[in-house]
Structure formats: C-alpha cells, structure tokens
Short mmCIF file of C-alpha atoms and ligand atoms in Angstrom, two decimals:
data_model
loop_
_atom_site.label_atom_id
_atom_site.label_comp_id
_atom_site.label_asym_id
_atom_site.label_seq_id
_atom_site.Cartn_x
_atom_site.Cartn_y
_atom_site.Cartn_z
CA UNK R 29 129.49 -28.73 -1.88
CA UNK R 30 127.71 -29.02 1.64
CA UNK R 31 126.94 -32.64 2.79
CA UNK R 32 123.45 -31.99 1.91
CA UNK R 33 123.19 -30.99 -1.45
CA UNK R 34 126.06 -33.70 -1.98
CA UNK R 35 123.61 -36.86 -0.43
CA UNK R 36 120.78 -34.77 -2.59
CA UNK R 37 122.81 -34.68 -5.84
CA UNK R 38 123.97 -38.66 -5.26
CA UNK R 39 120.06 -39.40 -4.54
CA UNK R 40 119.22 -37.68 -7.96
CA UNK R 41 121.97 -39.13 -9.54
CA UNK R 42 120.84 -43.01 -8.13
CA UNK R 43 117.30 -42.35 -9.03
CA UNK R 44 118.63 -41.40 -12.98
CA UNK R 45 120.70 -44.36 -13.85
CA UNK R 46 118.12 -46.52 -12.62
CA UNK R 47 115.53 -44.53 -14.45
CA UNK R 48 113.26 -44.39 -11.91
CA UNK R 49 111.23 -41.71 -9.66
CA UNK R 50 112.13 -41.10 -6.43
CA UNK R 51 109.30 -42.97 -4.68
CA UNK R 52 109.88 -45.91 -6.94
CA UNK R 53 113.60 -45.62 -6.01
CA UNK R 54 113.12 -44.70 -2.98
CA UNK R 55 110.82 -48.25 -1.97
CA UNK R 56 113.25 -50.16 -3.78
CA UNK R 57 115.99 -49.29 -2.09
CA UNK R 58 114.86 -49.67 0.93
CA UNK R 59 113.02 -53.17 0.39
CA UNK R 60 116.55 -54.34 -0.62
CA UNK R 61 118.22 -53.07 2.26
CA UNK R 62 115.63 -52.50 5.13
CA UNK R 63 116.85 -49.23 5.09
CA UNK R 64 113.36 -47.90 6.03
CA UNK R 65 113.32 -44.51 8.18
CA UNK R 66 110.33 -44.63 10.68
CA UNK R 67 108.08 -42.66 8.78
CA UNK R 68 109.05 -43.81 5.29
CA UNK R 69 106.05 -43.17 3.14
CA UNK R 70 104.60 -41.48 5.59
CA UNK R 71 104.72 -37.99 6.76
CA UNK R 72 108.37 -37.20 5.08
CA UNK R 73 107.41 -38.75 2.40
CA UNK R 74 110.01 -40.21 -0.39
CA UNK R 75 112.74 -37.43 -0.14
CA UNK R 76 113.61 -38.19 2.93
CA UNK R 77 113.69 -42.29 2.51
CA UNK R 78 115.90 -41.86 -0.60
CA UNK R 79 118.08 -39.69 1.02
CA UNK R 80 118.48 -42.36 4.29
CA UNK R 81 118.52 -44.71 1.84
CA UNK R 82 121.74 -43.19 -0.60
CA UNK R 83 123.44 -42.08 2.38
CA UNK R 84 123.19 -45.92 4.32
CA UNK R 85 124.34 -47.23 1.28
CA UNK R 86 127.41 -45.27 0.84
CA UNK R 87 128.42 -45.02 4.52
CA UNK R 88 127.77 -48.71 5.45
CA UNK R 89 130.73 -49.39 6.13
CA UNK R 90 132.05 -45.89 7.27
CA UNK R 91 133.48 -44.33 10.74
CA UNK R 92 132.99 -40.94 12.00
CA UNK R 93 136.58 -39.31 11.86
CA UNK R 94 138.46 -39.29 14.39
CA UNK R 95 141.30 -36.80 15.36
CA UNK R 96 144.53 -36.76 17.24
CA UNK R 97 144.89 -35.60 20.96
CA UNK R 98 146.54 -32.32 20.31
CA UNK R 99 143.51 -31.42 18.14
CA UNK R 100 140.64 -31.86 20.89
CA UNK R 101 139.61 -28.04 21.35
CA UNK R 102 140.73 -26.21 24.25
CA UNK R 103 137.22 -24.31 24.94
CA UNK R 104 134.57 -26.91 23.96
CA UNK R 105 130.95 -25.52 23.65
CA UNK R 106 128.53 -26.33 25.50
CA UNK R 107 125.01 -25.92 24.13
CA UNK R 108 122.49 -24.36 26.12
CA UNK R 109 120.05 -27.03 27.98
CA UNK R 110 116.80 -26.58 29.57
CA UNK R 111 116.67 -25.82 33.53
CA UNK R 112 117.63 -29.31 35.55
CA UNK R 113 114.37 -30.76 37.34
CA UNK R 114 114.80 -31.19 41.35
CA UNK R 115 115.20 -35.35 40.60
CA UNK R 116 118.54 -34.43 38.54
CA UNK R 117 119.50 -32.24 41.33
CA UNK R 118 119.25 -35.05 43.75
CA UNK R 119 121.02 -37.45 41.64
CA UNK R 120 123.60 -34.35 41.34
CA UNK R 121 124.09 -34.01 44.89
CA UNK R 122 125.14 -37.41 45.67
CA UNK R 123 127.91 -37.71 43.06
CA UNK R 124 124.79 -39.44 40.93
CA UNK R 125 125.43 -42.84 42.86
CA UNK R 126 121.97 -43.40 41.96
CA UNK R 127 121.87 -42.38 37.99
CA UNK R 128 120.91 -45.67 36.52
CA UNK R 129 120.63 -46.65 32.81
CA UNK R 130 117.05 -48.76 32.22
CA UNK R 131 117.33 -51.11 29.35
CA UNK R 132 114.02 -52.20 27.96
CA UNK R 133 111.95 -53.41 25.44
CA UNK R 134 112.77 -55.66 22.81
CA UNK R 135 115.73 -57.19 25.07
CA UNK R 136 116.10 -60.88 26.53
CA UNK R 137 117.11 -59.52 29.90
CA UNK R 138 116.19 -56.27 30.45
CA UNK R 139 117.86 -54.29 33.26
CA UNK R 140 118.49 -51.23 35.04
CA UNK R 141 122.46 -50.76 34.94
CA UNK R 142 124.67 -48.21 37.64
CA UNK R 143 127.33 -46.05 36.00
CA UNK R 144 129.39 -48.55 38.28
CA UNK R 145 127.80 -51.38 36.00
CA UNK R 146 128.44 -49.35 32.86
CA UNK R 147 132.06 -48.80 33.80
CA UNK R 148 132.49 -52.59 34.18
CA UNK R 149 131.45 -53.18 30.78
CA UNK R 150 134.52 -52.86 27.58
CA UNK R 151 136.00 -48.96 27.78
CA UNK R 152 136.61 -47.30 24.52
CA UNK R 153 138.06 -43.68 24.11
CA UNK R 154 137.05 -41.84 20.73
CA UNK R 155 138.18 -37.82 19.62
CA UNK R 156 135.38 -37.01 17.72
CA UNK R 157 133.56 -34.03 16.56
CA UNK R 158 130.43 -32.42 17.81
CA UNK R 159 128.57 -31.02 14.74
CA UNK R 160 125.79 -28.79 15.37
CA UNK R 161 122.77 -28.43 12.98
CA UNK R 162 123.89 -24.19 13.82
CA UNK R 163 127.24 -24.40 11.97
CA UNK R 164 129.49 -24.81 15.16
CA UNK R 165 131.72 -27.55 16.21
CA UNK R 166 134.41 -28.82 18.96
CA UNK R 167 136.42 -31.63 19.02
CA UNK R 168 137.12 -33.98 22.78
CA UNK R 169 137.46 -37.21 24.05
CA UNK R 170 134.89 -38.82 24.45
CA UNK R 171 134.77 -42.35 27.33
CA UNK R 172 132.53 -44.84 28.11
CA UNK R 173 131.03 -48.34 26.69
CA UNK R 174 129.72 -48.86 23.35
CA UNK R 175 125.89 -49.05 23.30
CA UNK R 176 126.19 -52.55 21.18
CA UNK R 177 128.26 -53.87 24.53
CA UNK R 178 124.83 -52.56 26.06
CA UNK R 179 122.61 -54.30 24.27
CA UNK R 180 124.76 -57.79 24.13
CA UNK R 181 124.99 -57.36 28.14
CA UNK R 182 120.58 -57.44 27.75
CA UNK R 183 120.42 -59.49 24.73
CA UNK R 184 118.60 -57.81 22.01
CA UNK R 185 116.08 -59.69 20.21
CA UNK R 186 116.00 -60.60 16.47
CA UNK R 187 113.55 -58.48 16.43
CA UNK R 188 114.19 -54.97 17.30
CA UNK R 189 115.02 -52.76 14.32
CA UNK R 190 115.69 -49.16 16.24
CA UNK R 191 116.88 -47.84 20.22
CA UNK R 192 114.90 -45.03 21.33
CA UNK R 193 116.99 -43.44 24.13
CA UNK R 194 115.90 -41.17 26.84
CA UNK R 195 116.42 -38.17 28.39
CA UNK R 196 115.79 -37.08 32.19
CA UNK R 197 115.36 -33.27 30.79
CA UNK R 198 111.31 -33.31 29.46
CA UNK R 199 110.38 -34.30 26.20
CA UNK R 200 113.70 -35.14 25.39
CA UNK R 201 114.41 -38.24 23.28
CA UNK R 202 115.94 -39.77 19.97
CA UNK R 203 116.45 -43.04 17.81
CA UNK R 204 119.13 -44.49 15.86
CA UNK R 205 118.26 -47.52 13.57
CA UNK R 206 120.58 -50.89 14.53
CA UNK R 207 123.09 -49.84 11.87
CA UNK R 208 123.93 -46.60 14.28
CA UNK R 209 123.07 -48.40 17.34
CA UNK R 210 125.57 -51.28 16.79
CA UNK R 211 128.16 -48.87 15.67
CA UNK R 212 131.60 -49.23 17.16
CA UNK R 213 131.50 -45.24 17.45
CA UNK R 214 127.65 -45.16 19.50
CA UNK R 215 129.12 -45.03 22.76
CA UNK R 216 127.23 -44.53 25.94
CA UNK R 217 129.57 -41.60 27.27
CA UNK R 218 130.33 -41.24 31.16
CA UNK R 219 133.36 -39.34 30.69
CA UNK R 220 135.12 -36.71 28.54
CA UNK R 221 138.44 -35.23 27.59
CA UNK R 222 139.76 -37.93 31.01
CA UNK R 223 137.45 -36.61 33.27
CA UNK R 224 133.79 -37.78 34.32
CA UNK R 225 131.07 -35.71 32.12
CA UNK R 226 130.54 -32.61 33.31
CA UNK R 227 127.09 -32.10 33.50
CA UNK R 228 126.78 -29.45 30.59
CA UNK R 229 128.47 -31.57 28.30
CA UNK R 230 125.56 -34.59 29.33
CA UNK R 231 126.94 -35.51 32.23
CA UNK R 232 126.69 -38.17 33.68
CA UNK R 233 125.49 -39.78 30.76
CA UNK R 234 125.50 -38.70 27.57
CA UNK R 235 124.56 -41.41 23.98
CA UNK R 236 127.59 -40.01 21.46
CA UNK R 237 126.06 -40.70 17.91
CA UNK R 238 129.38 -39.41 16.10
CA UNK R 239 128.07 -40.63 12.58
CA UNK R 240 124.93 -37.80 12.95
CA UNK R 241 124.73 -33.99 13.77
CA UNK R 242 125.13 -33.15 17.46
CA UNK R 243 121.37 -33.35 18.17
CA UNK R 244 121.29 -36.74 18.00
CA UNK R 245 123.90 -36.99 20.80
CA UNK R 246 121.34 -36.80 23.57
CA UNK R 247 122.26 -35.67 27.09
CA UNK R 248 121.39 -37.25 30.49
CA UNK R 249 120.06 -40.50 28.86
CA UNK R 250 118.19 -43.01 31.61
CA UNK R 251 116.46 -44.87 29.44
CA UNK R 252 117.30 -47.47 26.41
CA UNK R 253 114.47 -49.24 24.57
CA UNK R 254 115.11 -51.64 21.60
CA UNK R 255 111.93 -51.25 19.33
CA UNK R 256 110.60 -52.78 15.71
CA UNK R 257 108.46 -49.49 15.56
CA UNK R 258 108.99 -46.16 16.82
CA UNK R 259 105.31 -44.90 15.29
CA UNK R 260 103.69 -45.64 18.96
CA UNK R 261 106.06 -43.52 20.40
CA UNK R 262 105.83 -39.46 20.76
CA UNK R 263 104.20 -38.15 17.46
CA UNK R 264 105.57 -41.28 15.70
CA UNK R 265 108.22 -39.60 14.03
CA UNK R 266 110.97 -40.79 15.75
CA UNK R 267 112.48 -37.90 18.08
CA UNK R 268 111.57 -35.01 19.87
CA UNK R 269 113.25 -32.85 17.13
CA UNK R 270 111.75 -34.29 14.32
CA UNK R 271 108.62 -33.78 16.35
CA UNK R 272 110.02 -30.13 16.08
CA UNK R 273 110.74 -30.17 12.40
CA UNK R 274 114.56 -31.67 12.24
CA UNK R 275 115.95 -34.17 10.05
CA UNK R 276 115.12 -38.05 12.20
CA UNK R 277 118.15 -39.72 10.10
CA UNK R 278 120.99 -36.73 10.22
CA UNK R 279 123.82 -38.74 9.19
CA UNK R 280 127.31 -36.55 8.62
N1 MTE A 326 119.30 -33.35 26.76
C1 MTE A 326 119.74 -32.58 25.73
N2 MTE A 326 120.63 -33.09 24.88
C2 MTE A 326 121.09 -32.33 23.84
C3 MTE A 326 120.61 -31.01 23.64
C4 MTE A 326 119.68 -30.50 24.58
O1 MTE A 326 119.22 -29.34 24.50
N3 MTE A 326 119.27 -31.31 25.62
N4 MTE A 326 121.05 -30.28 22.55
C5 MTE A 326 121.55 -31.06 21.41
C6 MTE A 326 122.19 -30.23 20.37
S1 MTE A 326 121.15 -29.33 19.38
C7 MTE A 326 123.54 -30.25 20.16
S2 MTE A 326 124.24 -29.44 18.84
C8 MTE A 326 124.44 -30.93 21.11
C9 MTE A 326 125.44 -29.93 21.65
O2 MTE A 326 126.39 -30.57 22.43
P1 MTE A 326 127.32 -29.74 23.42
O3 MTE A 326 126.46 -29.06 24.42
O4 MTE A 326 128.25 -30.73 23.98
O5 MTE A 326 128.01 -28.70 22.57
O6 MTE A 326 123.75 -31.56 22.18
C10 MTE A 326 122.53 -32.13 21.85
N5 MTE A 326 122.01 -32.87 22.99
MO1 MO A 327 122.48 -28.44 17.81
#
C-alpha cells in the first residue's frame, strides 16, 4: 500500500472508532494536539487536517531513515531549477563569502548569519533520502547545522508556531510547523556527500526536511522567519507549491 492511501486508510480508520466525521475528527484532533495545518478549515478543508493530524500523531516521535555509507548513490539527481538571477551569480563568483542566512521574525535576537557563522554552530552528518513527489529518489550525505541550533542561536519566541524559509530563486519558499522545524533531522545543509553543496544540489545552502517529500527541501535558502501564522504570507497557504496545488504538510 502507498504511503498515501495507508495515512488515508488510518485517517478513516481513526475517524470510525471514534464514530465521528471527518471534520468533527478532524477539529478534535487537532484542538488536542495543535496539530493545525495553516489552512485547516480553510481552503483544504478537513481531509487534509485529518490527514496532518493521523500522520503527526503516529510519527511524533519518528526519524527519517537513515542509510549506511556504502548505500549513498553514486549518480545523485539533480532536479532541474530555474535560471540563477545575476545576485546568485555574484555571490557564486566569490566562493559565496557573502551568502548570508537572515533569521527573522518571531525570534529574540534576530540576525543575519555567514556560512562561516553557520559552520561554527553544532555539525551533524545524516544519509538520507531525497523523495520526489515524481517517483524518483537518491540517497547522500547530507552536512551542516540543525535548524533548531538556528533558532536557539536567535531565540525563538513562545510564540512562533511555523518557519517559513526562503529561497534566492523567485517565488520560491516553504514552511514546516515547529514539530519539523525542531527536528534533529531539519538540517540547514552547506555540504554534501564531504564536499561543500554543489550548487545544483542547493548549494550553498540548502533546508533538508528528510521527514517530507523532496519539495519541501528548498534550495538556496537566505531567509528564516519564525511565524504564529503563515495566512499573511504568499496566497496564505503556506508554500509556493501549495500555491501551485501540492500537498503543504507532505510528511513520508
Ligand atoms: N530552489 C528550489 N528548490 C527545490 C526545487 C526547485 O526547483 N528550486 N525543487 C524541489 C523538488 S520538486 C525536489 S524533488 C528536490 C530535488 O532535489 P535534488 O535536485 O537534489 O534532486 O528539490 C526541491 N527543492
Ligand atoms: Mo520534486
């Protein structure tokens, strides 16, 4: 059975033995947990809450999986991206000395952190999969800091509930609710399989979101901004690509 029609099956199966319909489920759930997608009750409506919901509470406590060196793949894919602007090919030509990391919002300190500053922070090295929405995949190494080191280094405040993160290419940009974003496994990636990022792959910074499909693991981030409300934002639905019709929560 495919991961979807698995979470759809538990859903149906959650929303049965408490005898309830799916929006009654659905607000229940997520009153108990906060498990609240950005646009629950709103445009997706209460299939896409209850599925959130059933899938947060049976991964709470889950990792992505991770693999062993001799199975990171030898010819990695790299996605298509769209044409870099002339800033990135600035940044590019000086070794992107300059590429900083903004972190904003709902944050005590906000600040604008070098890769040098990022390196500084705690390192972690994960093999993890790249999973996209098309039905291809690759497994690497993936290096850098964990975006909860991030966000203690700023201070988030009690009351920020998602990150929105940011890409230099246009119209570009995601969230992860706090569950995702304090993940061990959300790492803020300057480096891959021991080498820095190549630029395909996201370089020189790339947000790995392990737990979700690939989309969510935006490339050339420069921007981090703890939120209580994505609505403001874009279209209000929470990314780019669900602006575009995709899953916002595409947990794996
Ligand atoms: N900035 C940016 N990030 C992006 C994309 C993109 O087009 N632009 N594509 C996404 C999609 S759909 C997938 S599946 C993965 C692919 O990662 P890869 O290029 O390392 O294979 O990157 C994601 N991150
Ligand atoms: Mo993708």
């Amino acid at each position: 059975m495919s991961g979807l029609s698995r979470r759809r099956v538990i859903a149906r199966g959650l929303a049965a033995a408490a005898g309830l319909s799916g929006l009654a489920l659905a607000e229940r759930i997520a009153d108990r947990y906060g498990l609240v997608p950005p646009d629950g009750g709103g445009v997706y409506g209460p299939g896409e809450t209850l599925t959130y919901a059933a899938h947060r509470l049976l991964t709470r406590r889950s990792q992505a999986r991770e693999f062993s060196p001799s199975q990171i793949s030898s010819t990695p894919f790299a996605n298509e991206v769209a044409k870099p602007t002339d800033a990135f090919k600035r940044l590019q030509a000086d070794g992107f000395r300059d590429w900083t990391l903004s972190v904003e919002g709902m944050v005590a300190r906000p600040a604008s952190l070098s890769l040098d500053d990022l390196r500084r922070l705690p390192v972690r090295s994960q093999i993890t999969q790249v999973v996209c929405e098309e039905g291809w995949s690759y497994v690497a190494q993936w290096i850098g800091t964990p975006l909860f080191e991030v966000l203690n280094a700023v201070g988030l405040l009690p009351q920020a509930r998602y990150v929105v993160y940011v890409s230099t290419e246009p119209d570009t940009w995601d969230s992860i609710d706090l569950h995702d974003a304090l993940h061990p496994q959300t790492l803020v990636t300057y480096a891959m399989n021991d080498a820095d990022l190549p630029v395909p792959f996201g370089g020189p910074l790339r947000l790995r979101v392990p737990r979700q499909l690939g989309y969510k693991s935006v490339k050339y981030i420069n921007r981090v901004i703890a939120t209580d409300n994505v609505k403001r934002i874009g279209d209000g639905k929470g990314s780019a690509a669900a602006g575009a019709g995709y899953a916002w929560y595409a947990g794996i």
